[in-house]
Every structure is written in C-alpha cells, then in structure tokens.
CSV table of N, CA and C and ligand atoms in Angstrom, one decimal:
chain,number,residue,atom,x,y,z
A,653,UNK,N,50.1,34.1,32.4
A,653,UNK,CA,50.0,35.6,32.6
A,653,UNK,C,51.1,36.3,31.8
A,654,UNK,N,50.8,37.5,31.0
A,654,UNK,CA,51.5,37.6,30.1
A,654,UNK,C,52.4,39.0,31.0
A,655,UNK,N,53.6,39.2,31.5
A,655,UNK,CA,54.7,40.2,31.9
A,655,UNK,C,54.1,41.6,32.0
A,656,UNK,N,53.5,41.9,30.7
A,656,UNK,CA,53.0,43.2,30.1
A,656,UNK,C,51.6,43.9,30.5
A,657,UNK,N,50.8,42.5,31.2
A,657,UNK,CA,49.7,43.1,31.7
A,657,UNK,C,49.4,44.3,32.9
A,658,UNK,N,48.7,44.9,32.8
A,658,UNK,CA,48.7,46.1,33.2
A,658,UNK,C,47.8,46.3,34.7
A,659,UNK,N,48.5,45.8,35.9
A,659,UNK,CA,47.3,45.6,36.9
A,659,UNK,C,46.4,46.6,37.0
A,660,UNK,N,46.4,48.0,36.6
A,660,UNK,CA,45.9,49.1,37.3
A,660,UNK,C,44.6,49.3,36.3
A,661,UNK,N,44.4,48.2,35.3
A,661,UNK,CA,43.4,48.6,34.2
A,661,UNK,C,42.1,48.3,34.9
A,662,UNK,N,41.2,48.5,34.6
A,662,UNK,CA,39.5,49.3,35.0
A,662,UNK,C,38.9,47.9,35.7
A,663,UNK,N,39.1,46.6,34.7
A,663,UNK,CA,38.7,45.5,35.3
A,663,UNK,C,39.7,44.9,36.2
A,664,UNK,N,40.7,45.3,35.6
A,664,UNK,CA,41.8,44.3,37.2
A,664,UNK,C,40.9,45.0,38.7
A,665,UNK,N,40.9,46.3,38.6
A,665,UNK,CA,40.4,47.3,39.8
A,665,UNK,C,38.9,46.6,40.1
A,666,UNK,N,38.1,46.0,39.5
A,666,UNK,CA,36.4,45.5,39.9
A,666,UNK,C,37.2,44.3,39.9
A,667,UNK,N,38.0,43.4,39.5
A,667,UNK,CA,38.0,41.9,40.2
A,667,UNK,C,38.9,41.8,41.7
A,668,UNK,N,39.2,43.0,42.1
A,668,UNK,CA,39.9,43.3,43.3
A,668,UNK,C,38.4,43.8,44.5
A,669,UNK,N,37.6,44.4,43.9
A,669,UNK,CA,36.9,44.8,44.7
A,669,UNK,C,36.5,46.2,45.0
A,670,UNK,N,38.0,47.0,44.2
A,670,UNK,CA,38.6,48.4,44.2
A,670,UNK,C,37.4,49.5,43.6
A,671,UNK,N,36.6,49.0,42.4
A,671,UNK,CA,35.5,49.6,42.1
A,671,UNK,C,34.7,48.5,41.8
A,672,UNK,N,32.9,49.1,42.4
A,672,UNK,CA,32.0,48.3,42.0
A,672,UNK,C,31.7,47.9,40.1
A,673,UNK,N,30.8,47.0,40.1
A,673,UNK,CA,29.9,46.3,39.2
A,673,UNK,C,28.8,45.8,39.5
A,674,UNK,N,28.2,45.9,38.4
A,674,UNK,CA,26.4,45.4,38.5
A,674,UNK,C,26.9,43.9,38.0
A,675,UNK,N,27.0,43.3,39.0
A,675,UNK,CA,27.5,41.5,38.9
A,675,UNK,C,26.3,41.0,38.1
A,676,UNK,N,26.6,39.9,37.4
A,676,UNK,CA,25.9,39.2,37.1
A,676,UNK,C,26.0,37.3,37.6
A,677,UNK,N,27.8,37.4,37.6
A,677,UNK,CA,27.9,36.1,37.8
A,677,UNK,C,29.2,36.2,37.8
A,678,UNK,N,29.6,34.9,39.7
A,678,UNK,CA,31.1,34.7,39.4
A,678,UNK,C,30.9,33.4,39.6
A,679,UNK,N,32.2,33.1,39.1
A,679,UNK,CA,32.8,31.6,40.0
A,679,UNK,C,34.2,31.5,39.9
A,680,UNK,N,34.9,30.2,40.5
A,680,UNK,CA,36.8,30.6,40.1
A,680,UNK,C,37.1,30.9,39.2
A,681,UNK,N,36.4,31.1,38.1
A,681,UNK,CA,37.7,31.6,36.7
A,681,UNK,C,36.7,32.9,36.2
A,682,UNK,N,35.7,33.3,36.3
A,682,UNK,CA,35.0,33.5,35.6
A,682,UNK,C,34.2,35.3,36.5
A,683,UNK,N,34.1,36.4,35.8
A,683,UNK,CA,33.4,37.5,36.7
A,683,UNK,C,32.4,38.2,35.3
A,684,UNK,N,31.3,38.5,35.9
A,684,UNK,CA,30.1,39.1,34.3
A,684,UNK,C,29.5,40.0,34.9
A,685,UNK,N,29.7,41.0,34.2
A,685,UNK,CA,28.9,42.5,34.8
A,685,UNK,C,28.4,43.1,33.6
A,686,UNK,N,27.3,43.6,34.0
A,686,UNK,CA,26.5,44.6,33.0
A,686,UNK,C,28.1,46.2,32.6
A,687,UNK,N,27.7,46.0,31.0
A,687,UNK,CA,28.7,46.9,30.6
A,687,UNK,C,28.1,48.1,31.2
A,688,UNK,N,28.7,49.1,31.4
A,688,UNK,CA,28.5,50.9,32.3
A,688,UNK,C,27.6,51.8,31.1
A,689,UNK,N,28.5,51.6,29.8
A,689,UNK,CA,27.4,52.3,28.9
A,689,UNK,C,27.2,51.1,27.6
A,690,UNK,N,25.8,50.5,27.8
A,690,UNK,CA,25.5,49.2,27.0
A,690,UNK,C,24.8,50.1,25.6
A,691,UNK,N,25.5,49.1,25.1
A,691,UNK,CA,25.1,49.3,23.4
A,691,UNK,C,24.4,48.3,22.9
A,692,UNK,N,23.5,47.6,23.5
A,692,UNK,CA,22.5,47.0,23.5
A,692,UNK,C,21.6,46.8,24.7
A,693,UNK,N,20.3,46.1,24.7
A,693,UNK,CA,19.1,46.1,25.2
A,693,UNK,C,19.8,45.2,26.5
A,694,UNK,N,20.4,44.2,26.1
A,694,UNK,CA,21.4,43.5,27.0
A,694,UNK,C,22.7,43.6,26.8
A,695,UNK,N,23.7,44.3,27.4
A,695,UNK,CA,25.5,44.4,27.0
A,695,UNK,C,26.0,43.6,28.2
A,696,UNK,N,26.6,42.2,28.2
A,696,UNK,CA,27.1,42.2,29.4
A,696,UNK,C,28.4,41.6,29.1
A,697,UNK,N,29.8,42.1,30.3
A,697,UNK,CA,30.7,41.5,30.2
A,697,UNK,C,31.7,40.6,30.8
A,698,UNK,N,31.7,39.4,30.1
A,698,UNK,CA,32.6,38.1,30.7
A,698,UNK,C,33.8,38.4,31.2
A,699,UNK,N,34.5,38.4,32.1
A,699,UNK,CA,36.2,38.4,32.2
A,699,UNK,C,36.2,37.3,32.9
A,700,UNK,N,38.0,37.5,32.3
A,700,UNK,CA,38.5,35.8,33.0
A,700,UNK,C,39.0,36.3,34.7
A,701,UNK,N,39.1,35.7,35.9
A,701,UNK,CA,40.1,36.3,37.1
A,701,UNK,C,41.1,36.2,36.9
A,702,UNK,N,41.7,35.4,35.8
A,702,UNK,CA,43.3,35.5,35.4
A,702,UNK,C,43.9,36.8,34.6
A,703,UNK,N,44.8,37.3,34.7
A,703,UNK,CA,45.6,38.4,34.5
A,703,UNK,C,45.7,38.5,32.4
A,704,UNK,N,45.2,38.2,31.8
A,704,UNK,CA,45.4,38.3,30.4
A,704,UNK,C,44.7,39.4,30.0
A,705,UNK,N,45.5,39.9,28.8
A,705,UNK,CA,45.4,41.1,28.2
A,705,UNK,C,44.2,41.0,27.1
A,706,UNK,N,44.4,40.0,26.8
A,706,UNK,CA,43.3,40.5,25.5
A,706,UNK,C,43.0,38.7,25.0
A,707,UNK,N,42.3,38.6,24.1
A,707,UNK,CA,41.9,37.3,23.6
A,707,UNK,C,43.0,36.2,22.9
A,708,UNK,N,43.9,37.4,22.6
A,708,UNK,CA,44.8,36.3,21.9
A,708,UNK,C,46.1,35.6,23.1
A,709,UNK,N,46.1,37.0,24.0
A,709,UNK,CA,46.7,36.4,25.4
A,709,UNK,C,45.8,35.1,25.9
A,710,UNK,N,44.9,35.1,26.0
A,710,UNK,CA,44.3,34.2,26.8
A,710,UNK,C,43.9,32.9,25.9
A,711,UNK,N,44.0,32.8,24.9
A,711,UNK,CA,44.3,31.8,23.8
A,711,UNK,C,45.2,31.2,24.1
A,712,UNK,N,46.5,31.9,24.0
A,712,UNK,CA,47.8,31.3,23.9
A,712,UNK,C,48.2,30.7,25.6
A,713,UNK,N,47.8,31.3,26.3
A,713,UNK,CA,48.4,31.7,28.0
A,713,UNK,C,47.9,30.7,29.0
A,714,UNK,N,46.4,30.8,28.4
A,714,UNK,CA,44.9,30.2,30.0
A,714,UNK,C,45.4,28.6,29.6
A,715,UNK,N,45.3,28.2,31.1
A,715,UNK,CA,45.4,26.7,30.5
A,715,UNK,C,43.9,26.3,30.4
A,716,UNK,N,44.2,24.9,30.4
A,716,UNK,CA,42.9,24.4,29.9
A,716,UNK,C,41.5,24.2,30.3
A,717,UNK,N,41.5,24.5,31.8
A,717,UNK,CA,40.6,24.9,32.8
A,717,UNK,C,40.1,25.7,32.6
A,718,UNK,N,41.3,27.0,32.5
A,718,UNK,CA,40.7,28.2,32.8
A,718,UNK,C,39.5,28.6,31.5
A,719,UNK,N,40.5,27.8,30.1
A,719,UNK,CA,39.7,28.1,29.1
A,719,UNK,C,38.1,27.5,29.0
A,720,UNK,N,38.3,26.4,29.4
A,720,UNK,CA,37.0,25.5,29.3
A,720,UNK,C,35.8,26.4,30.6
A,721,UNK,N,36.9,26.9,31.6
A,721,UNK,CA,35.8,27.4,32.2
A,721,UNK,C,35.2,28.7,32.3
A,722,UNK,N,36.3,29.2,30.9
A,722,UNK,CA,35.5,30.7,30.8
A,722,UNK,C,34.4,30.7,29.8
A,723,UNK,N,34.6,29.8,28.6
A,723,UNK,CA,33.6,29.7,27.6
A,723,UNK,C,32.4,28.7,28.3
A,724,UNK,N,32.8,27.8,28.9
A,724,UNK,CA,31.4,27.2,29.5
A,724,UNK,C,30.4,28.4,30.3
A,725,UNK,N,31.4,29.1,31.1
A,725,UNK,CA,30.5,30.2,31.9
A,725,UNK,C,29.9,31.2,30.7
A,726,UNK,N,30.8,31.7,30.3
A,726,UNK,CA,30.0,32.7,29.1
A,726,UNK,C,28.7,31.9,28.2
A,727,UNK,N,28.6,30.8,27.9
A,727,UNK,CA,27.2,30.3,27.5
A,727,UNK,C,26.2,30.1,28.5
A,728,UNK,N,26.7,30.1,29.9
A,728,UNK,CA,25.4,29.4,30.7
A,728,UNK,C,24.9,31.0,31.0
A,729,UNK,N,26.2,32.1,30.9
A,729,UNK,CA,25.0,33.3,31.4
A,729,UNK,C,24.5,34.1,30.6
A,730,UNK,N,24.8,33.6,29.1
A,730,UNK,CA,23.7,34.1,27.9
A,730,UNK,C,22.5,33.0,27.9
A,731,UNK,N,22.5,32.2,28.5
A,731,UNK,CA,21.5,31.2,28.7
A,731,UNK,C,20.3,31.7,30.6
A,732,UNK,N,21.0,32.3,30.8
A,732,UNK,CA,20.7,32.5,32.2
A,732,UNK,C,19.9,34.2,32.3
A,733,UNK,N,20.3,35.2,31.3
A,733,UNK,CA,20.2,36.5,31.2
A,733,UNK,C,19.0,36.3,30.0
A,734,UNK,N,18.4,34.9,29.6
A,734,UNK,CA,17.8,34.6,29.0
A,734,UNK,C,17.6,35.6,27.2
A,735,UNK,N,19.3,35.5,27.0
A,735,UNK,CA,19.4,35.9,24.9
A,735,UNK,C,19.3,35.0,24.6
A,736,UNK,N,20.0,33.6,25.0
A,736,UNK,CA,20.4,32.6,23.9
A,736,UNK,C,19.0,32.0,23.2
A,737,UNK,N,17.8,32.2,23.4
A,737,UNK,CA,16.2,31.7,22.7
A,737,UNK,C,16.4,32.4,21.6
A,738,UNK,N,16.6,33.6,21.2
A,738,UNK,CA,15.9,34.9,20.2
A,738,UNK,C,17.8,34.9,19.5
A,739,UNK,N,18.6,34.8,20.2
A,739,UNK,CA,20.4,34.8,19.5
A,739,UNK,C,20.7,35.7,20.1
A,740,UNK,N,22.2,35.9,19.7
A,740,UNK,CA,23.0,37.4,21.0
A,740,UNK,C,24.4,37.1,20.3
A,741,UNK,N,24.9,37.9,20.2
A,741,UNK,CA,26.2,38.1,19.7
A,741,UNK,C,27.5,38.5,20.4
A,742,UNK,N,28.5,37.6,20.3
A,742,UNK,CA,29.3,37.4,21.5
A,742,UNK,C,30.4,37.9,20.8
A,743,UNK,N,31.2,39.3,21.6
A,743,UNK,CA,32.6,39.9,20.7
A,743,UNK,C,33.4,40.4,21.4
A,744,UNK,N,34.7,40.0,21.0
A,744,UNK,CA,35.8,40.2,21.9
A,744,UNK,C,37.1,41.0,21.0
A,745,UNK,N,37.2,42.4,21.6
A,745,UNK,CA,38.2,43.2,20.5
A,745,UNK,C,39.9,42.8,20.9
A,746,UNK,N,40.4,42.6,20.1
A,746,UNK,CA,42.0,42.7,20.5
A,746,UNK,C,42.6,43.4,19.7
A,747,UNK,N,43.4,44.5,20.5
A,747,UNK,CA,44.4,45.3,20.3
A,747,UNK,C,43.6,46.6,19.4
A,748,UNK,N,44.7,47.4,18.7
A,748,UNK,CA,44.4,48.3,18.3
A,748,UNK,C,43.9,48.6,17.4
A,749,UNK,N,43.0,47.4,16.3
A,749,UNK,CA,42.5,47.5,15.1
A,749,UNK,C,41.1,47.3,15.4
A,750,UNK,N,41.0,46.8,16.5
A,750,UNK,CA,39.5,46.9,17.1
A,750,UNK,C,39.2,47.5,18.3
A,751,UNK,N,40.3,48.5,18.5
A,751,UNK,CA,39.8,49.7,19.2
A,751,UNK,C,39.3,48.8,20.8
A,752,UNK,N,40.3,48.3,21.4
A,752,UNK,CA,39.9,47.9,22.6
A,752,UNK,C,40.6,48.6,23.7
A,753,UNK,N,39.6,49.0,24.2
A,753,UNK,CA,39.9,50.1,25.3
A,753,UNK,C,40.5,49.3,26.8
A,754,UNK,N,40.0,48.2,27.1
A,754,UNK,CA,40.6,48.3,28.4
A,754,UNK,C,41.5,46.5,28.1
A,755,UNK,N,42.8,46.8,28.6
A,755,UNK,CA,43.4,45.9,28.2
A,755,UNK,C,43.3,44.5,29.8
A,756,UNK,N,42.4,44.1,29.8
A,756,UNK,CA,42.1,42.5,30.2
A,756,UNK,C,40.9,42.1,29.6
A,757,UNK,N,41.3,40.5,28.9
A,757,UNK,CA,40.5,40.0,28.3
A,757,UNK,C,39.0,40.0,28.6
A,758,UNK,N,38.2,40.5,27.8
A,758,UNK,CA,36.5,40.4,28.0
A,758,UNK,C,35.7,40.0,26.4
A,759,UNK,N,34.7,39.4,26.9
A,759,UNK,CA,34.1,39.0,26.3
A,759,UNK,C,32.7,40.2,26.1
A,760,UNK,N,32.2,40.4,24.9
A,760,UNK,CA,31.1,41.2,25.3
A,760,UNK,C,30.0,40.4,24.4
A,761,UNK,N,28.6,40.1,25.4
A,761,UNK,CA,27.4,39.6,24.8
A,761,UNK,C,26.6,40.5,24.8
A,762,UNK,N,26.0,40.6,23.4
A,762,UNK,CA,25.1,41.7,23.2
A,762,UNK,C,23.7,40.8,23.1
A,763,UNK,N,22.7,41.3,23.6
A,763,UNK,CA,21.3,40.7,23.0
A,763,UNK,C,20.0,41.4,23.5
A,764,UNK,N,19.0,40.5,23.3
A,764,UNK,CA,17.8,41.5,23.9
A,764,UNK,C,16.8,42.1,22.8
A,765,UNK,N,17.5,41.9,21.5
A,765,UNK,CA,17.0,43.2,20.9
A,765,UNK,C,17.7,42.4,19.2
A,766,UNK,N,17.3,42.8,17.9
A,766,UNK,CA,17.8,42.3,16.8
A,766,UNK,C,18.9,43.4,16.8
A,767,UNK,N,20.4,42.8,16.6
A,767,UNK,CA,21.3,43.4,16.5
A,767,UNK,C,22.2,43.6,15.4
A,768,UNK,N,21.3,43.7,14.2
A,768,UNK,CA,21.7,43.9,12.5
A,768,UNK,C,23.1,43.1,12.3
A,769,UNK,N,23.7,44.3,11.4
A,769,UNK,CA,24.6,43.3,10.6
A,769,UNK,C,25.8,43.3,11.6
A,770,UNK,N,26.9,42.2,11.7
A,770,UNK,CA,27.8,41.8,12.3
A,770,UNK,C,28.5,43.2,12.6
A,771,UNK,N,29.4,43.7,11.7
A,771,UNK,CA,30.7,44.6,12.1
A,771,UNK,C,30.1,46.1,11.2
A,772,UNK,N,30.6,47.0,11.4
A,772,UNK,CA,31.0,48.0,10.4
A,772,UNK,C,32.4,48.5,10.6
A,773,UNK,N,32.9,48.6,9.5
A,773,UNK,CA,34.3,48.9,9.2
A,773,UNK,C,34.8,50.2,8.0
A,774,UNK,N,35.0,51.2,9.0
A,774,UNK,CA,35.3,52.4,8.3
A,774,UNK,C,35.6,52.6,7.4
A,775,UNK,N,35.5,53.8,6.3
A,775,UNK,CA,36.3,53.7,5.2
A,775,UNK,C,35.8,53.0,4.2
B,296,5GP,P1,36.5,47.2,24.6
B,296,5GP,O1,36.5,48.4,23.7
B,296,5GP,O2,37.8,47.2,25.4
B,296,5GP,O3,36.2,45.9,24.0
B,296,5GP,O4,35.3,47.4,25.6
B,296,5GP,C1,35.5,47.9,26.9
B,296,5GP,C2,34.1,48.0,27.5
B,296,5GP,O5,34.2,48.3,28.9
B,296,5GP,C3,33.2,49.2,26.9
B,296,5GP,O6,32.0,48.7,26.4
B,296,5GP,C4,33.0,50.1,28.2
B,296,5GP,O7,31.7,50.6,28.2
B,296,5GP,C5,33.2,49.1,29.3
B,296,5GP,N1,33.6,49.8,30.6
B,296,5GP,C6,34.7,50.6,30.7
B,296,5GP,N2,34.8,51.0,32.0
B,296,5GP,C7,33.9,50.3,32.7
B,296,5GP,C8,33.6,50.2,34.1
B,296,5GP,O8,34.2,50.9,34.9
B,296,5GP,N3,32.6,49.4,34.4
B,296,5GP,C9,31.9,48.7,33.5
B,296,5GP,N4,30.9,47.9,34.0
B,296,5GP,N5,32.1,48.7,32.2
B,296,5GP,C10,33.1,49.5,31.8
C-alpha cells in the first residue's frame, strides 16, 4: 500500500459500501462494476480491494496473490460478461498523461461492440 493513497477517492468509497455499484463480481482481491458513464456497449471496471493508486502502484506493491488474483479475475469476467468470443479491450490509465481520474487502480474492459483503433493521441 503505497503512503499517498487517497482513501476518500470514489472507488475506495464503493469497496466500503459508502456508495453503490452495478456489481458484477467480487471475491477477496478482486470488485467489477459496470462503469457510470460507459463508453462502450460493455464498459466494465476491475479494481483490486487493496489500497493502490494506479497500475504502476499495484505492479510494484500487490504481492503475488493479489496480483495473480486480480488478472485471473479480470479474464474470467470478460469471459463471464461473454466479450472474450468477438475480443474486448482491456485499459488501465496511469497518472496524468493518461488522464486518470480516480486514483485507485482499475482496470477498464471495453467490448460488446468493434472498438476501432487502440488509442487516440492529441495533437
Ligand atoms: P480513469 O479515467 O480514472 O481511468 O477512469 C475512471 C472511470 O471511472 C471513468 O470511466 C468514470 O466513468 C468511472 N467512474 C467515476 N465515478 C464513478 C462512480 O461513482 N461509479 C462508477 N461505476 N464509475 C465511476
């Protein structure tokens, strides 16, 4: 857990209980909720229950458990939300070059729908 994390941020508040989610799936390491305003046909997002800020936190931080059991979860519920047949696109922003708004680590799976080219980058 990285010092700097910020408990009062939007997901710490929904893995407390504090505000709802359209759950999709928990278990010990692992919480997935439909994103609030989806930018795809399916937007859903992974977080870990552990306190990390962003992906590179949770790289360096999650032990080995936690990591094996957030990426295992994140494939069984693009397999379970039934993307993984047709493909789905899994993205995770960190820090301020990719404009990530809420600082605990999430994963976001997009699918449902053909979701063109990878990134666009301003400028
Ligand atoms: P980021 O830009 O940090 O990668 O993405 C944050 C995502 O969280 C956005 O897609 C945004 O729509 C979603 N989001 C922000 N607040 C809430 C909320 O209260 N509930 C849910 N379900 N999603 C949220």
């Amino acid at each position: 857990m990285s010092s700097a994390y910020d408990d009062q941020n939007i997901f710490a508040k929904i893995l407390r209980g504090e505000i709802p989610c359209n759950k999709v799936y928990e278990d010990e390491f692992v919480l997935a909720f439909h994103d609030i305003q989806p930018q795809s046909k399916v937007h859903v997002l992974v977080i870990p229950k552990g306190a990390y800020i962003s992906f590179d936190d949770f790289s360096q931080e999650a032990s080995d458990a936690e990591l094996a059991g957030f990426f295992r979860a994140a494939g069984k519920i693009a397999r379970d939300l039934g993307i993984a047949g047709e493909g789905y696109r899994a993205l995770a922003n960190h820090g301020v070059n990719a404009n990530q708004e809420v600082p605990h680590f999430h994963l976001h799976l997009f699918g449902g729908q053909p979701l063109g080219r990878m990134i666009k980058v301003p400028g």
